[in-house]
Amino acid sequence: MSECIRTVVADDHYLVREGTRQLLEMSGEVSVVGAVGNADELLDAVRRLAPDVVITDIRMPGGEWRQGFEGIDAAHRIRSAHPGVGVVVLSQFADALFAFELFKHGTEGYAYLLKDRVGDLDELLGAIRAVASGGSVIDPKVVEGLLARRDVRGQREALTARERDVLGEMAHGRSNSAIARALHLSISSVEKNVNAIFTKLGLENSGDVHRRVAAVLAYLGPD
């Protein structure tokens, strides 16, 4: 992977597409090598331009794609044909069913973010870096919604506020040291919270980034 992360942006709205492109290029970390308006153009751009990462809207009209899942289906095709390309799917839907649809074949190299994250450059760049290195990210708002749903059902022991904060950072695909920096905690404190989370959720502890996200998804997924 080159010093700048080579990226293709896909969105059917020109202003959103161009705004995302300009925002990313201003960071100095990303080179947008292509900007396209539908899933067919996205697949062609990946084939021609060999990007490191793709950023795609979840919905893009046109073509013989599942309506409303064009970006997710394109993500699966891209990862199947080009396993070294990471994919960030941007969605307006906090409903976790869409996230599970993206992650149904595995979590490695995928990120699911709500579209309002585009305005937070650090969050978006973090997701891009994560998928470029084979990690995975799920928007913490989606995780929080799932946790709230589980609370109502009474199917798990409640996490503390701090444990929820740590779980949100884990959903970003962050390591324990990165979580410590983000939450201004010691690494040992983060480790204790992570162990408590896995214990309460009945999950096997793992230091692997995408396995941690996968474990959270597996537990919080639809019954």
mmCIF file of C-alpha atoms in Angstrom:
data_model
loop_
_atom_site.group_PDB
_atom_site.id
_atom_site.type_symbol
_atom_site.label_atom_id
_atom_site.label_comp_id
_atom_site.label_asym_id
_atom_site.label_seq_id
_atom_site.Cartn_x
_atom_site.Cartn_y
_atom_site.Cartn_z
ATOM 1 C CA MET A 1 0.000 0.000 0.000
ATOM 2 C CA SER A 2 1.342 3.440 -0.943
ATOM 3 C CA GLU A 3 1.940 6.232 1.546
ATOM 4 C CA CYS A 4 -1.406 7.800 0.650
ATOM 5 C CA ILE A 5 -4.327 5.386 0.786
ATOM 6 C CA ARG A 6 -5.716 5.075 -2.735
ATOM 7 C CA THR A 7 -9.487 5.368 -2.530
ATOM 8 C CA VAL A 8 -12.533 5.220 -4.792
ATOM 9 C CA VAL A 9 -15.706 7.020 -3.669
ATOM 10 C CA ALA A 10 -19.153 5.889 -4.838
ATOM 11 C CA ASP A 11 -22.334 7.910 -4.272
ATOM 12 C CA ASP A 12 -25.153 8.737 -6.686
ATOM 13 C CA HIS A 13 -25.381 12.320 -5.373
ATOM 14 C CA TYR A 14 -22.737 14.456 -7.075
ATOM 15 C CA LEU A 15 -22.414 17.019 -4.282
ATOM 16 C CA VAL A 16 -21.996 14.317 -1.611
ATOM 17 C CA ARG A 17 -19.495 12.478 -3.791
ATOM 18 C CA GLU A 18 -17.413 15.556 -4.477
ATOM 19 C CA GLY A 19 -17.679 16.823 -0.935
ATOM 20 C CA THR A 20 -16.390 13.508 0.388
ATOM 21 C CA ARG A 21 -13.583 13.500 -2.156
ATOM 22 C CA GLN A 22 -12.438 17.005 -1.224
ATOM 23 C CA LEU A 23 -12.665 16.300 2.507
ATOM 24 C CA LEU A 24 -10.547 13.167 2.187
ATOM 25 C CA GLU A 25 -7.911 14.738 -0.013
ATOM 26 C CA MET A 26 -7.555 17.673 2.368
ATOM 27 C CA SER A 27 -6.421 15.194 5.034
ATOM 28 C CA GLY A 28 -3.199 14.419 3.173
ATOM 29 C CA GLU A 29 -3.640 10.719 4.045
ATOM 30 C CA VAL A 30 -5.943 9.746 1.185
ATOM 31 C CA SER A 31 -5.684 10.009 -2.577
ATOM 32 C CA VAL A 32 -9.101 9.723 -4.243
ATOM 33 C CA VAL A 33 -8.287 8.028 -7.540
ATOM 34 C CA GLY A 34 -11.901 7.692 -8.662
ATOM 35 C CA ALA A 35 -15.396 9.008 -7.899
ATOM 36 C CA VAL A 36 -18.395 7.202 -9.397
ATOM 37 C CA GLY A 37 -22.174 7.310 -9.214
ATOM 38 C CA ASN A 38 -23.417 3.702 -9.186
ATOM 39 C CA ALA A 39 -22.451 0.144 -8.309
ATOM 40 C CA ASP A 40 -21.595 -0.897 -11.867
ATOM 41 C CA GLU A 41 -19.208 2.037 -12.239
ATOM 42 C CA LEU A 42 -17.735 1.179 -8.839
ATOM 43 C CA LEU A 43 -16.847 -2.383 -9.849
ATOM 44 C CA ASP A 44 -15.291 -1.105 -13.053
ATOM 45 C CA ALA A 45 -13.288 1.538 -11.172
ATOM 46 C CA VAL A 46 -11.927 -1.050 -8.742
ATOM 47 C CA ARG A 47 -10.863 -3.264 -11.643
ATOM 48 C CA ARG A 48 -9.170 -0.397 -13.503
ATOM 49 C CA LEU A 49 -7.703 1.665 -10.672
ATOM 50 C CA ALA A 50 -6.765 -0.961 -8.049
ATOM 51 C CA PRO A 51 -7.546 1.179 -4.984
ATOM 52 C CA ASP A 52 -6.645 0.258 -1.415
ATOM 53 C CA VAL A 53 -10.089 1.204 -0.098
ATOM 54 C CA VAL A 54 -13.577 1.824 -1.449
ATOM 55 C CA ILE A 55 -16.086 4.147 0.218
ATOM 56 C CA THR A 56 -19.616 3.486 -0.996
ATOM 57 C CA ASP A 57 -23.122 4.615 -0.200
ATOM 58 C CA ILE A 58 -25.412 1.762 0.817
ATOM 59 C CA ARG A 59 -28.011 2.725 -1.813
ATOM 60 C CA MET A 60 -27.326 3.623 -5.433
ATOM 61 C CA PRO A 61 -30.144 3.305 -7.981
ATOM 62 C CA GLY A 62 -29.900 1.508 -11.304
ATOM 63 C CA GLY A 63 -28.588 -1.786 -12.632
ATOM 64 C CA GLU A 64 -29.518 -5.361 -11.779
ATOM 65 C CA TRP A 65 -28.773 -5.039 -8.072
ATOM 66 C CA ARG A 66 -30.904 -5.707 -5.001
ATOM 67 C CA GLN A 67 -32.797 -2.503 -4.406
ATOM 68 C CA GLY A 68 -31.558 -0.775 -1.270
ATOM 69 C CA PHE A 69 -28.550 -3.082 -0.906
ATOM 70 C CA GLU A 70 -26.498 -1.992 -3.930
ATOM 71 C CA GLY A 71 -23.536 -0.796 -1.876
ATOM 72 C CA ILE A 72 -23.493 -3.915 0.303
ATOM 73 C CA ASP A 73 -23.734 -6.270 -2.664
ATOM 74 C CA ALA A 74 -20.981 -4.347 -4.445
ATOM 75 C CA ALA A 75 -18.865 -4.592 -1.285
ATOM 76 C CA HIS A 76 -19.213 -8.374 -1.260
ATOM 77 C CA ARG A 77 -18.296 -8.635 -4.942
ATOM 78 C CA ILE A 78 -15.284 -6.394 -4.467
ATOM 79 C CA ARG A 79 -13.953 -8.324 -1.481
ATOM 80 C CA SER A 80 -14.506 -11.623 -3.306
ATOM 81 C CA ALA A 81 -12.692 -10.552 -6.468
ATOM 82 C CA HIS A 82 -10.149 -8.225 -4.807
ATOM 83 C CA PRO A 83 -9.592 -9.440 -1.209
ATOM 84 C CA GLY A 84 -6.926 -6.813 -0.580
ATOM 85 C CA VAL A 85 -9.395 -3.936 -1.061
ATOM 86 C CA GLY A 86 -11.090 -2.664 2.085
ATOM 87 C CA VAL A 87 -14.658 -1.374 1.908
ATOM 88 C CA VAL A 88 -16.356 1.328 3.986
ATOM 89 C CA VAL A 89 -20.140 1.328 3.559
ATOM 90 C CA LEU A 90 -21.875 4.577 4.493
ATOM 91 C CA SER A 91 -25.511 4.280 5.498
ATOM 92 C CA GLN A 92 -28.305 6.450 6.806
ATOM 93 C CA PHE A 93 -29.746 3.402 8.566
ATOM 94 C CA ALA A 94 -28.901 2.703 12.208
ATOM 95 C CA ASP A 95 -30.891 -0.547 11.972
ATOM 96 C CA ALA A 96 -28.350 -3.259 12.667
ATOM 97 C CA LEU A 97 -29.918 -5.626 10.138
ATOM 98 C CA PHE A 98 -28.095 -3.708 7.398
ATOM 99 C CA ALA A 99 -24.801 -4.042 9.247
ATOM 100 C CA PHE A 100 -25.337 -7.769 9.674
ATOM 101 C CA GLU A 101 -26.058 -8.067 5.966
ATOM 102 C CA LEU A 102 -22.672 -6.482 5.252
ATOM 103 C CA PHE A 103 -20.825 -8.700 7.744
ATOM 104 C CA LYS A 104 -22.665 -11.958 6.970
ATOM 105 C CA HIS A 105 -19.686 -13.495 5.143
ATOM 106 C CA GLY A 106 -17.122 -12.259 7.679
ATOM 107 C CA THR A 107 -15.937 -8.964 9.114
ATOM 108 C CA GLU A 108 -12.389 -8.638 7.799
ATOM 109 C CA GLY A 109 -11.892 -5.575 5.605
ATOM 110 C CA TYR A 110 -15.394 -4.142 6.105
ATOM 111 C CA ALA A 111 -16.684 -1.047 7.890
ATOM 112 C CA TYR A 112 -20.279 0.052 8.420
ATOM 113 C CA LEU A 113 -20.638 3.721 9.319
ATOM 114 C CA LEU A 114 -23.585 6.059 9.515
ATOM 115 C CA LYS A 115 -23.400 8.835 6.940
ATOM 116 C CA ASP A 116 -23.111 11.573 9.534
ATOM 117 C CA ARG A 117 -19.590 10.231 10.193
ATOM 118 C CA VAL A 118 -18.503 11.815 6.903
ATOM 119 C CA GLY A 119 -18.476 15.141 8.674
ATOM 120 C CA ASP A 120 -16.091 13.765 11.306
ATOM 121 C CA LEU A 121 -12.866 13.351 9.378
ATOM 122 C CA ASP A 122 -11.048 11.537 12.176
ATOM 123 C CA GLU A 123 -13.793 8.915 12.398
ATOM 124 C CA LEU A 124 -13.855 8.388 8.642
ATOM 125 C CA LEU A 125 -10.080 8.206 8.352
ATOM 126 C CA GLY A 126 -9.975 5.746 11.233
ATOM 127 C CA ALA A 127 -12.368 3.449 9.368
ATOM 128 C CA ILE A 128 -10.367 3.803 6.153
ATOM 129 C CA ARG A 129 -7.119 2.922 7.917
ATOM 130 C CA ALA A 130 -8.777 -0.023 9.649
ATOM 131 C CA VAL A 131 -10.172 -1.678 6.517
ATOM 132 C CA ALA A 132 -6.999 -0.939 4.556
ATOM 133 C CA SER A 133 -5.129 -3.136 7.030
ATOM 134 C CA GLY A 134 -7.796 -5.853 7.104
ATOM 135 C CA GLY A 135 -9.584 -4.667 10.238
ATOM 136 C CA SER A 136 -13.266 -3.939 10.662
ATOM 137 C CA VAL A 137 -15.471 -1.210 12.107
ATOM 138 C CA ILE A 138 -19.143 -0.983 13.031
ATOM 139 C CA ASP A 139 -20.683 2.348 13.958
ATOM 140 C CA PRO A 140 -20.972 2.667 17.757
ATOM 141 C CA LYS A 141 -24.506 4.067 17.377
ATOM 142 C CA VAL A 142 -25.544 0.754 15.846
ATOM 143 C CA VAL A 143 -23.921 -1.127 18.718
ATOM 144 C CA GLU A 144 -25.623 1.133 21.258
ATOM 145 C CA GLY A 145 -29.000 0.461 19.663
ATOM 146 C CA LEU A 146 -28.386 -3.266 19.843
ATOM 147 C CA LEU A 147 -27.345 -3.036 23.471
ATOM 148 C CA ALA A 148 -30.490 -1.075 24.298
ATOM 149 C CA ARG A 149 -32.608 -3.711 22.587
ATOM 150 C CA ARG A 150 -30.876 -6.458 24.556
ATOM 151 C CA ASP A 151 -31.439 -4.515 27.768
ATOM 152 C CA VAL A 152 -35.181 -4.397 27.126
ATOM 153 C CA ARG A 153 -35.231 -8.134 26.500
ATOM 154 C CA GLY A 154 -33.305 -8.741 29.713
ATOM 155 C CA GLN A 155 -31.045 -11.203 27.937
ATOM 156 C CA ARG A 156 -27.764 -10.093 29.395
ATOM 157 C CA GLU A 157 -26.236 -8.538 32.471
ATOM 158 C CA ALA A 158 -26.078 -4.753 32.098
ATOM 159 C CA LEU A 159 -22.734 -3.224 31.272
ATOM 160 C CA THR A 160 -21.459 -0.261 33.238
ATOM 161 C CA ALA A 161 -21.226 3.129 31.564
ATOM 162 C CA ARG A 162 -17.454 2.741 31.248
ATOM 163 C CA GLU A 163 -17.825 -0.727 29.734
ATOM 164 C CA ARG A 164 -20.250 0.712 27.181
ATOM 165 C CA ASP A 165 -17.677 3.367 26.290
ATOM 166 C CA VAL A 166 -15.025 0.700 25.817
ATOM 167 C CA LEU A 167 -17.390 -1.446 23.749
ATOM 168 C CA GLY A 168 -18.080 1.536 21.504
ATOM 169 C CA GLU A 169 -14.355 1.964 20.928
ATOM 170 C CA MET A 170 -14.013 -1.771 20.256
ATOM 171 C CA ALA A 171 -16.718 -1.409 17.616
ATOM 172 C CA HIS A 172 -14.433 1.095 15.902
ATOM 173 C CA GLY A 173 -11.881 -1.700 15.577
ATOM 174 C CA ARG A 174 -9.474 -0.022 17.989
ATOM 175 C CA SER A 175 -6.808 -1.855 19.948
ATOM 176 C CA ASN A 176 -6.594 -1.653 23.742
ATOM 177 C CA SER A 177 -3.815 0.938 23.536
ATOM 178 C CA ALA A 178 -5.874 3.066 21.125
ATOM 179 C CA ILE A 179 -8.907 2.778 23.415
ATOM 180 C CA ALA A 180 -6.758 3.867 26.344
ATOM 181 C CA ARG A 181 -5.703 6.999 24.465
ATOM 182 C CA ALA A 182 -9.250 7.783 23.311
ATOM 183 C CA LEU A 183 -10.808 7.414 26.761
ATOM 184 C CA HIS A 184 -7.818 8.702 28.769
ATOM 185 C CA LEU A 185 -7.455 5.410 30.648
ATOM 186 C CA SER A 186 -4.515 3.200 31.490
ATOM 187 C CA ILE A 187 -4.034 0.139 29.314
ATOM 188 C CA SER A 188 -4.547 -2.090 32.357
ATOM 189 C CA SER A 189 -7.890 -0.397 33.023
ATOM 190 C CA VAL A 190 -8.955 -0.967 29.421
ATOM 191 C CA GLU A 191 -7.931 -4.622 29.649
ATOM 192 C CA LYS A 192 -10.036 -5.065 32.787
ATOM 193 C CA ASN A 193 -13.053 -3.481 31.093
ATOM 194 C CA VAL A 194 -12.594 -5.578 27.946
ATOM 195 C CA ASN A 195 -12.390 -8.759 30.015
ATOM 196 C CA ALA A 196 -15.509 -7.730 31.927
ATOM 197 C CA ILE A 197 -17.370 -7.077 28.674
ATOM 198 C CA PHE A 198 -16.494 -10.471 27.257
ATOM 199 C CA THR A 199 -17.388 -12.170 30.521
ATOM 200 C CA LYS A 200 -20.791 -10.472 30.721
ATOM 201 C CA LEU A 201 -21.529 -11.159 27.058
ATOM 202 C CA GLY A 202 -20.337 -14.737 27.347
ATOM 203 C CA LEU A 203 -17.748 -14.271 24.610
ATOM 204 C CA GLU A 204 -14.257 -15.681 24.216
ATOM 205 C CA ASN A 205 -11.593 -13.032 24.700
ATOM 206 C CA SER A 206 -9.420 -12.341 21.667
ATOM 207 C CA GLY A 207 -6.781 -9.765 20.846
ATOM 208 C CA ASP A 208 -7.599 -9.955 17.156
ATOM 209 C CA VAL A 209 -9.273 -6.736 15.973
ATOM 210 C CA HIS A 210 -11.836 -8.088 13.537
ATOM 211 C CA ARG A 211 -12.553 -11.114 15.711
ATOM 212 C CA ARG A 212 -13.427 -8.764 18.553
ATOM 213 C CA VAL A 213 -15.907 -6.943 16.339
ATOM 214 C CA ALA A 214 -17.192 -10.258 15.012
ATOM 215 C CA ALA A 215 -17.704 -11.549 18.547
ATOM 216 C CA VAL A 216 -19.742 -8.499 19.501
ATOM 217 C CA LEU A 217 -21.792 -8.833 16.321
ATOM 218 C CA ALA A 218 -22.348 -12.534 16.872
ATOM 219 C CA TYR A 219 -23.743 -11.956 20.329
ATOM 220 C CA LEU A 220 -25.808 -8.892 19.495
ATOM 221 C CA GLY A 221 -27.180 -10.231 16.238
ATOM 222 C CA PRO A 222 -30.781 -11.110 15.407
ATOM 223 C CA ASP A 223 -32.182 -14.134 17.252
#
